[in-house]
Short mmCIF file of the C-alpha atoms (twelve columns), coordinates in Angstrom:
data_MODEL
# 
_entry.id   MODEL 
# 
loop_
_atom_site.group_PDB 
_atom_site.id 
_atom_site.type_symbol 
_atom_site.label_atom_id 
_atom_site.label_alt_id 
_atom_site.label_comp_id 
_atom_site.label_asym_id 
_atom_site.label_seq_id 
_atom_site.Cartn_x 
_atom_site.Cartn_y 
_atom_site.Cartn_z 
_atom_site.pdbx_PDB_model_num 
ATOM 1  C CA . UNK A 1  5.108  -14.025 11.859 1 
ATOM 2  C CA . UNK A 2  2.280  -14.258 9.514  1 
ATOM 3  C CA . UNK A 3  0.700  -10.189 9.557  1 
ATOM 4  C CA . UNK A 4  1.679  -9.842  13.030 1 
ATOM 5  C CA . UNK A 5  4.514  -7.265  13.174 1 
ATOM 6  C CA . UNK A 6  7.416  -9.278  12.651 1 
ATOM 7  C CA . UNK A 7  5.644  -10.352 9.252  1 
ATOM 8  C CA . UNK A 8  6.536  -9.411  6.010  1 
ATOM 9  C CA . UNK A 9  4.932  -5.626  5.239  1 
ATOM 10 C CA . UNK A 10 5.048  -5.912  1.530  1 
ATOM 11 C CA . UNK A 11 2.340  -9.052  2.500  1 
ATOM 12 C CA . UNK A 12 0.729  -7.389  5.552  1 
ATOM 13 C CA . UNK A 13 -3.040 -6.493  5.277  1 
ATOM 14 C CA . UNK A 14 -4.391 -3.654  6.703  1 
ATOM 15 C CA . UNK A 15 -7.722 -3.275  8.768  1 
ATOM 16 C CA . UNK A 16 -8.471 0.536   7.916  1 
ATOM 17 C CA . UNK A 17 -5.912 2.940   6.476  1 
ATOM 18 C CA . UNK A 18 -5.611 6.342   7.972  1 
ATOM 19 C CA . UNK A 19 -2.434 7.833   6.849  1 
ATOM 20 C CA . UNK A 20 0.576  7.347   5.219  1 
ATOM 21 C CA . UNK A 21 4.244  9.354   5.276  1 
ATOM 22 C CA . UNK A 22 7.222  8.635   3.631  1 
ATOM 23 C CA . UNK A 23 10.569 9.710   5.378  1 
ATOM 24 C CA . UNK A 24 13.260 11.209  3.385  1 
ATOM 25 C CA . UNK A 25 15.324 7.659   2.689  1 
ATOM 26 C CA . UNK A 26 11.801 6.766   1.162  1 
ATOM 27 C CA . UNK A 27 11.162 4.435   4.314  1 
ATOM 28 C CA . UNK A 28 7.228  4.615   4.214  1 
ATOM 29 C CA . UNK A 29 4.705  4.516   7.517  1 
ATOM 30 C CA . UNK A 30 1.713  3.046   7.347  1 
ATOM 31 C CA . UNK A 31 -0.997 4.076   9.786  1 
ATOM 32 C CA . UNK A 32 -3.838 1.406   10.414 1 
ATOM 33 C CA . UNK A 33 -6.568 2.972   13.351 1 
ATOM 34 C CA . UNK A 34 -8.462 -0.316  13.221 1 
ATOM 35 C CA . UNK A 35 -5.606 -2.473  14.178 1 
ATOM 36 C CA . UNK A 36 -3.747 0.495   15.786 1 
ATOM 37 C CA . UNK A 37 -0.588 -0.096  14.495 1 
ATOM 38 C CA . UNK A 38 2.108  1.719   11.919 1 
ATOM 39 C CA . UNK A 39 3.274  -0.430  9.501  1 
ATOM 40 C CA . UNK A 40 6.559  0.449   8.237  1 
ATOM 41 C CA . UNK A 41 8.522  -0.434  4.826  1 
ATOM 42 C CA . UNK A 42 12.278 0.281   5.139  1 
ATOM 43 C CA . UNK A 43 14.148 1.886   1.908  1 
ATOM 44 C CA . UNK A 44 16.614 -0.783  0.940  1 
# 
């Protein structure tokens, strides 16, 4: 688990930020180009 993608994303760190969105539940996507990856953080 640690930051790999089954890690916590309130704890994940991210190599380079390049965008962000937030859907309309208020889920929000996290783009990272470095690690080339989109982190997500569900609406509870």
């Amino acid at each position: 688990k640690g930051d790999g993608p089954d890690g916590d994303p309130l704890k994940c760190k991210l190599a380079r930020l390049h965008g962000l969105w937030v859907d309309r539940d208020g889920s929000v996507f996290i783009g990272d180009s470095e690690a080339h990856r989109v982190r997500v953080v569900r609406a509870k």
